[in-house]
PDB file of C-alpha atoms and ligand atoms in Angstrom:
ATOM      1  CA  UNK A   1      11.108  10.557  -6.977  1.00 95.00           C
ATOM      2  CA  UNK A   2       7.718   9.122  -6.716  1.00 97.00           C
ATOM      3  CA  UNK A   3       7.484   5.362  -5.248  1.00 97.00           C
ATOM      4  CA  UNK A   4       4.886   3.050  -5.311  1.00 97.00           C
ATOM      5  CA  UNK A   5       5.193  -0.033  -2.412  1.00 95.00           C
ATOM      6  CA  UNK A   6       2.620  -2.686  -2.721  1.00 90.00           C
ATOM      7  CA  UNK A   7       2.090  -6.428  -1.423  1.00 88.00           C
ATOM      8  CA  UNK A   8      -0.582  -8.346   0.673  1.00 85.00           C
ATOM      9  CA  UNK A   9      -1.933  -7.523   4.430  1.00 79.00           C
ATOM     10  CA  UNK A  10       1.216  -8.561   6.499  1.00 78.00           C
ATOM     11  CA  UNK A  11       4.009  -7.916   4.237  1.00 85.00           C
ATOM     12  CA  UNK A  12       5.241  -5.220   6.332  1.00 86.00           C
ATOM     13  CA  UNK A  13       4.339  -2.469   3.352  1.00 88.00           C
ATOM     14  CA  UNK A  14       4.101   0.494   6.297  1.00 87.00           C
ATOM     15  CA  UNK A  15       7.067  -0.587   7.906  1.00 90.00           C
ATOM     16  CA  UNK A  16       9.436  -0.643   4.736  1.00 93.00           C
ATOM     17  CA  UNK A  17       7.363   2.642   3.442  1.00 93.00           C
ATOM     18  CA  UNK A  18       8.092   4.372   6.818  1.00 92.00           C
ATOM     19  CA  UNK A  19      11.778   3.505   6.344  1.00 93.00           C
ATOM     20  CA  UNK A  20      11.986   4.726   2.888  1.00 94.00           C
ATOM     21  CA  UNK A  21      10.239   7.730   4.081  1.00 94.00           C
ATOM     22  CA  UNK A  22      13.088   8.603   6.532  1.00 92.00           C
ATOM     23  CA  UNK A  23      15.844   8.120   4.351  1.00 94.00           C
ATOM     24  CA  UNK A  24      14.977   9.907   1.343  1.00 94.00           C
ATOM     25  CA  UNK A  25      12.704  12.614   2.969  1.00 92.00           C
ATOM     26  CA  UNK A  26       9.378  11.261   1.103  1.00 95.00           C
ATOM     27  CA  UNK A  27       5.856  12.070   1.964  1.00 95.00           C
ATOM     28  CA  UNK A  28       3.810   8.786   2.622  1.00 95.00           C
ATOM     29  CA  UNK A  29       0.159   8.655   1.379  1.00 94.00           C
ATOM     30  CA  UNK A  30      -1.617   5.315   2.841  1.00 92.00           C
ATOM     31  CA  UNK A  31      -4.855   5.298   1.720  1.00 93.00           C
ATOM     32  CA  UNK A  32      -5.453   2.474   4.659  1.00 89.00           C
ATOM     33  CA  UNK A  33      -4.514   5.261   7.405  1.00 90.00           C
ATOM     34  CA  UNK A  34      -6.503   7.731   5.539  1.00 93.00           C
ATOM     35  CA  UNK A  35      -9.869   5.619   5.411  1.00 93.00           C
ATOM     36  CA  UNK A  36      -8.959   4.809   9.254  1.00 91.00           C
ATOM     37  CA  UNK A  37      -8.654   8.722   9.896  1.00 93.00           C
ATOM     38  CA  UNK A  38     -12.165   9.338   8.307  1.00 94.00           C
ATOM     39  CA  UNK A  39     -13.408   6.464  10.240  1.00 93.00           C
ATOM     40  CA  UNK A  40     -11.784   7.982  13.387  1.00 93.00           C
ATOM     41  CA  UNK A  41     -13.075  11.329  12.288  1.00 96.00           C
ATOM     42  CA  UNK A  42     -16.797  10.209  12.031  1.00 95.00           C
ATOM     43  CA  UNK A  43     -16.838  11.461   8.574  1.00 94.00           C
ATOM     44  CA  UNK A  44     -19.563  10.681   5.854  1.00 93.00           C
ATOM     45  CA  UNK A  45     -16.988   8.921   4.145  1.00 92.00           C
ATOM     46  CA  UNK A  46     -15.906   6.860   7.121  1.00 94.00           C
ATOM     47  CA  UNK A  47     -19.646   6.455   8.439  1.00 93.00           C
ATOM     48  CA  UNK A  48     -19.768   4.538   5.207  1.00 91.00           C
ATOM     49  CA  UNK A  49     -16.686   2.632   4.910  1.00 92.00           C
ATOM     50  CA  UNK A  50     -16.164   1.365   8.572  1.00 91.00           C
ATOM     51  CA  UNK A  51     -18.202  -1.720   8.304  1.00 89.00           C
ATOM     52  CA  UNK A  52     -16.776  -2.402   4.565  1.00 89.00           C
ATOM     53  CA  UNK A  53     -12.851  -2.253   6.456  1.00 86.00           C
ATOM     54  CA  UNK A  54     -13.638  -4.001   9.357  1.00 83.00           C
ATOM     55  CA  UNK A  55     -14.919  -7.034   7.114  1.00 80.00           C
ATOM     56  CA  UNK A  56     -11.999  -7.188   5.391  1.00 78.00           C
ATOM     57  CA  UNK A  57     -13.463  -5.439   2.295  1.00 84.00           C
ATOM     58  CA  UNK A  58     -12.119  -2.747   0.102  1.00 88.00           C
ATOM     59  CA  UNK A  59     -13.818   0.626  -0.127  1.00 93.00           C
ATOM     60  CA  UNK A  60     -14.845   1.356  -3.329  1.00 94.00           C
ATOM     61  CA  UNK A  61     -12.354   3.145  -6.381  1.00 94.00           C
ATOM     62  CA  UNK A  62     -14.404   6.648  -5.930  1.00 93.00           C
ATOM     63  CA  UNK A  63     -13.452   6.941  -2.068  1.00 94.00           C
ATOM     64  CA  UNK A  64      -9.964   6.027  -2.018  1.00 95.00           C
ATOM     65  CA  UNK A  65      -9.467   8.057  -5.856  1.00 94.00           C
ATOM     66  CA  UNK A  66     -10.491  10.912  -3.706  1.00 92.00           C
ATOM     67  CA  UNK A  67      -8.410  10.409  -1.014  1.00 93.00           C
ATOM     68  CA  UNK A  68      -5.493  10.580  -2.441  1.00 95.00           C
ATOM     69  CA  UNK A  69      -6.118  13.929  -5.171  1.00 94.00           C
ATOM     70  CA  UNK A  70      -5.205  16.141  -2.602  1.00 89.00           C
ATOM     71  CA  UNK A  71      -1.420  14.833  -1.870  1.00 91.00           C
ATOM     72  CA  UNK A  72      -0.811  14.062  -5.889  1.00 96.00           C
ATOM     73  CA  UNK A  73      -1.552  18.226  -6.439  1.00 95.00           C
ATOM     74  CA  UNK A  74       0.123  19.476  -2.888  1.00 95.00           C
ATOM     75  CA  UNK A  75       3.129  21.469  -4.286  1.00 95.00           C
ATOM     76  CA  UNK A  76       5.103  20.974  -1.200  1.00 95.00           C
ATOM     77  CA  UNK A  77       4.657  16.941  -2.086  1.00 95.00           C
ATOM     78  CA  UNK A  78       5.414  16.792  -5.404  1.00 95.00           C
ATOM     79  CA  UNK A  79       7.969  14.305  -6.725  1.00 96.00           C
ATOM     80  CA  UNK A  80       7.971  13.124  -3.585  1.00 96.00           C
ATOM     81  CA  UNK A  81       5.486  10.635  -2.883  1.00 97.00           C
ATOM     82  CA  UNK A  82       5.576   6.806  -1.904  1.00 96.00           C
ATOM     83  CA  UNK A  83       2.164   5.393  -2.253  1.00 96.00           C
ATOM     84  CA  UNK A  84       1.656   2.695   0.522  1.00 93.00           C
ATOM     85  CA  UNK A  85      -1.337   0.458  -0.547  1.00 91.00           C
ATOM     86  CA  UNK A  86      -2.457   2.270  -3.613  1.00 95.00           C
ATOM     87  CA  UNK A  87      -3.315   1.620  -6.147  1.00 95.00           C
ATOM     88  CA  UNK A  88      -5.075  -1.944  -5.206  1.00 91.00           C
ATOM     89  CA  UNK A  89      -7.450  -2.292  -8.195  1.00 91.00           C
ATOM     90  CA  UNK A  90      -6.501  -1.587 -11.958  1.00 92.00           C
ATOM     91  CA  UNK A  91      -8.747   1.185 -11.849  1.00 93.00           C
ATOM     92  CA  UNK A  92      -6.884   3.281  -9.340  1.00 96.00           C
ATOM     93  CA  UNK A  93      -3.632   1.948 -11.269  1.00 96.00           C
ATOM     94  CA  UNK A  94      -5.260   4.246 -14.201  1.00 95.00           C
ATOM     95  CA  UNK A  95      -6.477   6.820 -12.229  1.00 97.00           C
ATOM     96  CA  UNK A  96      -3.167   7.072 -10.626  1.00 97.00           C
ATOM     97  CA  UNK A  97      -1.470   7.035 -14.224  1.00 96.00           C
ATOM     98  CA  UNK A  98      -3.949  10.360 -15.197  1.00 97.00           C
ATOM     99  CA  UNK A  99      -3.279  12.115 -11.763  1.00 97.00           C
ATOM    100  CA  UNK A 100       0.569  11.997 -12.652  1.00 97.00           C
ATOM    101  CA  UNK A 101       0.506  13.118 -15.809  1.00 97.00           C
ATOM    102  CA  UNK A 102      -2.237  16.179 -15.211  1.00 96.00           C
ATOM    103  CA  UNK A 103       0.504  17.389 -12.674  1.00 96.00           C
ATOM    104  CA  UNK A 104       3.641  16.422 -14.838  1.00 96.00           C
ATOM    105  CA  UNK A 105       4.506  13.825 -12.623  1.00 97.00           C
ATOM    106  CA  UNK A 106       5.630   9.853 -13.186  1.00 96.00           C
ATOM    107  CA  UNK A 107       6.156   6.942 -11.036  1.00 97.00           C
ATOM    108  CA  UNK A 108       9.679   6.071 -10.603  1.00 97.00           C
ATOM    109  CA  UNK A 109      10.025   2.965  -8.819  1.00 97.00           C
ATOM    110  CA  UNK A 110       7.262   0.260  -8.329  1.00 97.00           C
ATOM    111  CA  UNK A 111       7.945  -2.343  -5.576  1.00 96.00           C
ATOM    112  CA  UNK A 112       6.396  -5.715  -4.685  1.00 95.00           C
ATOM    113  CA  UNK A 113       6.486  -7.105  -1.680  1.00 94.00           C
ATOM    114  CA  UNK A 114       5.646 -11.059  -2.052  1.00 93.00           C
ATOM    115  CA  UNK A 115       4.768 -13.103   0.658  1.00 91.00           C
ATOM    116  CA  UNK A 116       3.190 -16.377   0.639  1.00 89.00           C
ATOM    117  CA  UNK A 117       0.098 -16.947   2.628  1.00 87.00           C
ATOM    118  CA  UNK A 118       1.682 -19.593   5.045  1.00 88.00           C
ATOM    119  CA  UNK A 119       4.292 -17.132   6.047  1.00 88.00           C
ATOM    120  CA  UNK A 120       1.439 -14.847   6.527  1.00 82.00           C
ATOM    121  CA  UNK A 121      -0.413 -16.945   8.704  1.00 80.00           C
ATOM    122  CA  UNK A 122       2.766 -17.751  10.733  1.00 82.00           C
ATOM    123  CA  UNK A 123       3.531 -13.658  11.543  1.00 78.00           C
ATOM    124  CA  UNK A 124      -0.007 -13.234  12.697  1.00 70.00           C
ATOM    125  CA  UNK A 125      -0.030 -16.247  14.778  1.00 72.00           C
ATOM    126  CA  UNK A 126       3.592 -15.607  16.145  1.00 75.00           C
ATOM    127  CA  UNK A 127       2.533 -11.507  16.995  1.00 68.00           C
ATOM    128  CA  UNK A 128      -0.888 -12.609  18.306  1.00 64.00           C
ATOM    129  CA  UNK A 129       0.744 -14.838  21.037  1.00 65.00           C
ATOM    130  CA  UNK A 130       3.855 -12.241  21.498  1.00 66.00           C
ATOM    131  CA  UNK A 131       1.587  -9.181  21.661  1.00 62.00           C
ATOM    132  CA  UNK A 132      -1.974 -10.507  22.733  1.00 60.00           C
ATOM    133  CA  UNK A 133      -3.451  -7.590  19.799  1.00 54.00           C
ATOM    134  CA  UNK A 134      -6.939  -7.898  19.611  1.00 51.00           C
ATOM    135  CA  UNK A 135      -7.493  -6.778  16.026  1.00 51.00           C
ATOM    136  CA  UNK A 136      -4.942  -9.975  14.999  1.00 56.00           C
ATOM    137  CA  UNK A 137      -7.888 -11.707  13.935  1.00 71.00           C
ATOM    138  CA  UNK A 138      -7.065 -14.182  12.137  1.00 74.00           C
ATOM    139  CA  UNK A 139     -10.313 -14.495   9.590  1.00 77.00           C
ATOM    140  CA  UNK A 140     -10.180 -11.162   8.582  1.00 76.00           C
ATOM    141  CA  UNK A 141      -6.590 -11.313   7.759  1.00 75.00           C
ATOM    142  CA  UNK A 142      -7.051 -14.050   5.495  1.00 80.00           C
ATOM    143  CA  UNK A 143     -10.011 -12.752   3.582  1.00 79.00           C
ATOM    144  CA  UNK A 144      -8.413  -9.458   3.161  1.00 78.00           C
ATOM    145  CA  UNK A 145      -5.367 -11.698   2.232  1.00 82.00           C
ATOM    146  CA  UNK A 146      -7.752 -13.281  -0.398  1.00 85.00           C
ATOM    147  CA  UNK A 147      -9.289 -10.161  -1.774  1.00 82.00           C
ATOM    148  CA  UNK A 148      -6.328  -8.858  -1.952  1.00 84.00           C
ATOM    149  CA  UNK A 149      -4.568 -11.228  -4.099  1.00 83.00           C
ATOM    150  CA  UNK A 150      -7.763 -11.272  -6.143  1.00 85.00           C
ATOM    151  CA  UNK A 151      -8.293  -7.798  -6.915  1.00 84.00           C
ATOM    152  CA  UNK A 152      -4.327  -6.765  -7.281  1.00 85.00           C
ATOM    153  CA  UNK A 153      -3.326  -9.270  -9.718  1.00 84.00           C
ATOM    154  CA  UNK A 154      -4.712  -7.263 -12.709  1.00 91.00           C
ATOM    155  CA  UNK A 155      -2.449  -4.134 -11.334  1.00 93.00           C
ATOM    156  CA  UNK A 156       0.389  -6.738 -10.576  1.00 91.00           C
ATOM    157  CA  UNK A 157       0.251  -7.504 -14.448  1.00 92.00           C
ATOM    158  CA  UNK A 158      -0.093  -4.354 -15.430  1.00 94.00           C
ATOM    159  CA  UNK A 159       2.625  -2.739 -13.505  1.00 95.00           C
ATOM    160  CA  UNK A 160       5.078  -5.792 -13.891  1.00 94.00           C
ATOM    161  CA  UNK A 161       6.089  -5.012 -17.650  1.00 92.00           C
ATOM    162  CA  UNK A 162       7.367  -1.999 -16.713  1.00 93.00           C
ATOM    163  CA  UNK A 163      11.614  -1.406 -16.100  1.00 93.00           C
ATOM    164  CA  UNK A 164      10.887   0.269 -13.070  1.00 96.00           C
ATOM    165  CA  UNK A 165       9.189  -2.523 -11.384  1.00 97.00           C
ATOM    166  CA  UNK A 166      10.951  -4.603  -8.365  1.00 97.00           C
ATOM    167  CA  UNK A 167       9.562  -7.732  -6.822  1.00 96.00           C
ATOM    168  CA  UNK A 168      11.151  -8.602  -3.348  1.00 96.00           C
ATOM    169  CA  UNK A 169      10.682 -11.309  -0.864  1.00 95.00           C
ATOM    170  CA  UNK A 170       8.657  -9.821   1.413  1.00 92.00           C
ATOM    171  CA  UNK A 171       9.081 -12.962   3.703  1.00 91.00           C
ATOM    172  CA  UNK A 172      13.123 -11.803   3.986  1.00 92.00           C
ATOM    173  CA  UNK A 173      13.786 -10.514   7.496  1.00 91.00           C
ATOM    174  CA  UNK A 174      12.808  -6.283   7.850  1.00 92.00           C
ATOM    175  CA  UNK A 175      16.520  -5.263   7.480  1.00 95.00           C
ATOM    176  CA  UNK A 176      17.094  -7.808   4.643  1.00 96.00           C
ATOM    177  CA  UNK A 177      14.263  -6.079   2.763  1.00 96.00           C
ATOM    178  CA  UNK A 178      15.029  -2.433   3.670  1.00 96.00           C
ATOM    179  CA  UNK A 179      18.661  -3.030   2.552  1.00 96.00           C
ATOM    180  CA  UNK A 180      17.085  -4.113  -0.734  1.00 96.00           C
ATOM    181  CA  UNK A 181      14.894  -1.352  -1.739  1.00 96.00           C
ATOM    182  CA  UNK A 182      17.411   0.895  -0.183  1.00 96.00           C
ATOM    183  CA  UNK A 183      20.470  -0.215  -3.043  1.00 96.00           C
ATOM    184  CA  UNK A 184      17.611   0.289  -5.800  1.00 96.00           C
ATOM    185  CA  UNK A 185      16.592   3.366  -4.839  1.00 95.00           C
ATOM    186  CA  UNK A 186      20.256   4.782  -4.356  1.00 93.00           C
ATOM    187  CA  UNK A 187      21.490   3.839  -7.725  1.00 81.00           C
TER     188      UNK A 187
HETATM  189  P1  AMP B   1      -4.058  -1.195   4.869  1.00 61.23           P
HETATM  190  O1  AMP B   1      -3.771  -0.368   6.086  1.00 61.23           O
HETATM  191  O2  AMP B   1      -3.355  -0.704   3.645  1.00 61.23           O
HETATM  192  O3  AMP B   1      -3.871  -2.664   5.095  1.00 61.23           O
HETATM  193  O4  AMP B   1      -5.625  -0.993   4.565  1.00 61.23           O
HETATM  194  C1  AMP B   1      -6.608  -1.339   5.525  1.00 61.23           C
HETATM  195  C2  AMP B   1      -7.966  -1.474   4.847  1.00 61.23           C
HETATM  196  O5  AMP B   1      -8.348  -0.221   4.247  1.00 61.23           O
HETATM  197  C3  AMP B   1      -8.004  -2.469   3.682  1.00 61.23           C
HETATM  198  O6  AMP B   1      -8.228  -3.796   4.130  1.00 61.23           O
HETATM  199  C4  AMP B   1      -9.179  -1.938   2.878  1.00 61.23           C
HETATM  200  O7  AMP B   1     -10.392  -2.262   3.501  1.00 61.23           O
HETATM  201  C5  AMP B   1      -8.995  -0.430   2.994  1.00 61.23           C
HETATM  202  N1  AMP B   1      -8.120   0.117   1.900  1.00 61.23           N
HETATM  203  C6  AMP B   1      -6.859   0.628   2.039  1.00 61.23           C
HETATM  204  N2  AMP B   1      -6.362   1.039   0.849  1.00 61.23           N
HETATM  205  C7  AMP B   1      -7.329   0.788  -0.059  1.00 61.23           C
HETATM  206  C8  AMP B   1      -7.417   0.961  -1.470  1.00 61.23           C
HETATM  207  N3  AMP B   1      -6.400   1.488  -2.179  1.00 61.23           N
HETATM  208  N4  AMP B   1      -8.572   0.591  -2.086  1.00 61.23           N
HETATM  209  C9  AMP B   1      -9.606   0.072  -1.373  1.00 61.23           C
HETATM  210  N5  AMP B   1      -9.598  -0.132  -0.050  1.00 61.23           N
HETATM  211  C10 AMP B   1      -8.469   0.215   0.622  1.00 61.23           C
END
């Protein structure tokens, strides 16, 4: 099965993806670990995206379209991928639709993770003071919480008329949510 996870910065979409990853031997593909890799890498590609990410920004449709060819064709992946914060614009929504079905592939189950931004700005407060992080900057959360909600509604609409989509509470405790997408995925 193919699974697509998706919800604002904070909703816990890595943790939940890892989880599902475990349990039903998936192959995650997060295009936000593999912009950080070409970052990390010193890549053309990441010489060009690192200021855009640090700002909060998205890189742009071409980049992460890219990124992601690769794991859609991998034999050794196929039918079992869990996309963890792609597609974020309706673009790579359609993109993602024309990858699939050049490899005879679909999406099987779409989740939603939902969380309001005051529970948002709780987490990051609670885990800043809990685990002094550094990159817990609160501005940059909150703008990539705002882009975020602005450029993913068009892919929220387009995905949400489809049977196969699931919106959960993302503010639900981890084990609550895991639990969830667990029973769906089972059936
Ligand atoms: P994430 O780890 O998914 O929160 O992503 C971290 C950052 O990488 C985001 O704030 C964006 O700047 C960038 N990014 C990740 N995925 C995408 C995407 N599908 N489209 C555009 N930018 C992305």
């Amino acid at each position: 099965m193919n699974v697509i996870i998706f919800g604002p910065p904070g909703a816990g979409k890595g943790t939940q993806a890892l989880n599902i990853v475990n349990k039903f031997n998936l192959y995650q593909i997060s295009t936000g670990d593999l912009l950080r890799n070409e970052v990390k890498n010193k890549t053309d590609i990441g010489r060009d995206i690192e200021n855009i990410i640090s700002k909060g920004d998205f890189a742009t449709d071409e980049i992460v379209n890219k990124l992601i060819e690769n794991a859609v064709f991998d034999p050794k992946k196929r039918n079992n991928l869990i996309f963890d914060g792609y597609p974020r614009s309706l673009s790579q929504a359609k993109n993602l639709k024309i990858l699939l079905d050049n490899s005879n592939q679909k999406i099987d189950f779409i989740f939603f993770l939902n969380v309001k931004k005051d529970i948002i700005i709780q987490r990051i407060k609670k885990r800043k003071i809990l685990e002094k992080r550094s990159d817990d900057n609160l501005n940059t959360i909150l703008k990539r919480f705002d882009t975020y909600m602005e450029t993913t509604k068009p892919v929220l609409d387009y995905y949400s008329k489809n049977q196969n989509f699931y919106e959960i509470d993302g503010g639900a405790e981890i084990d609550e949510i895991s639990s969830k997408i667990e029973e769906i995925l089972s059936v």
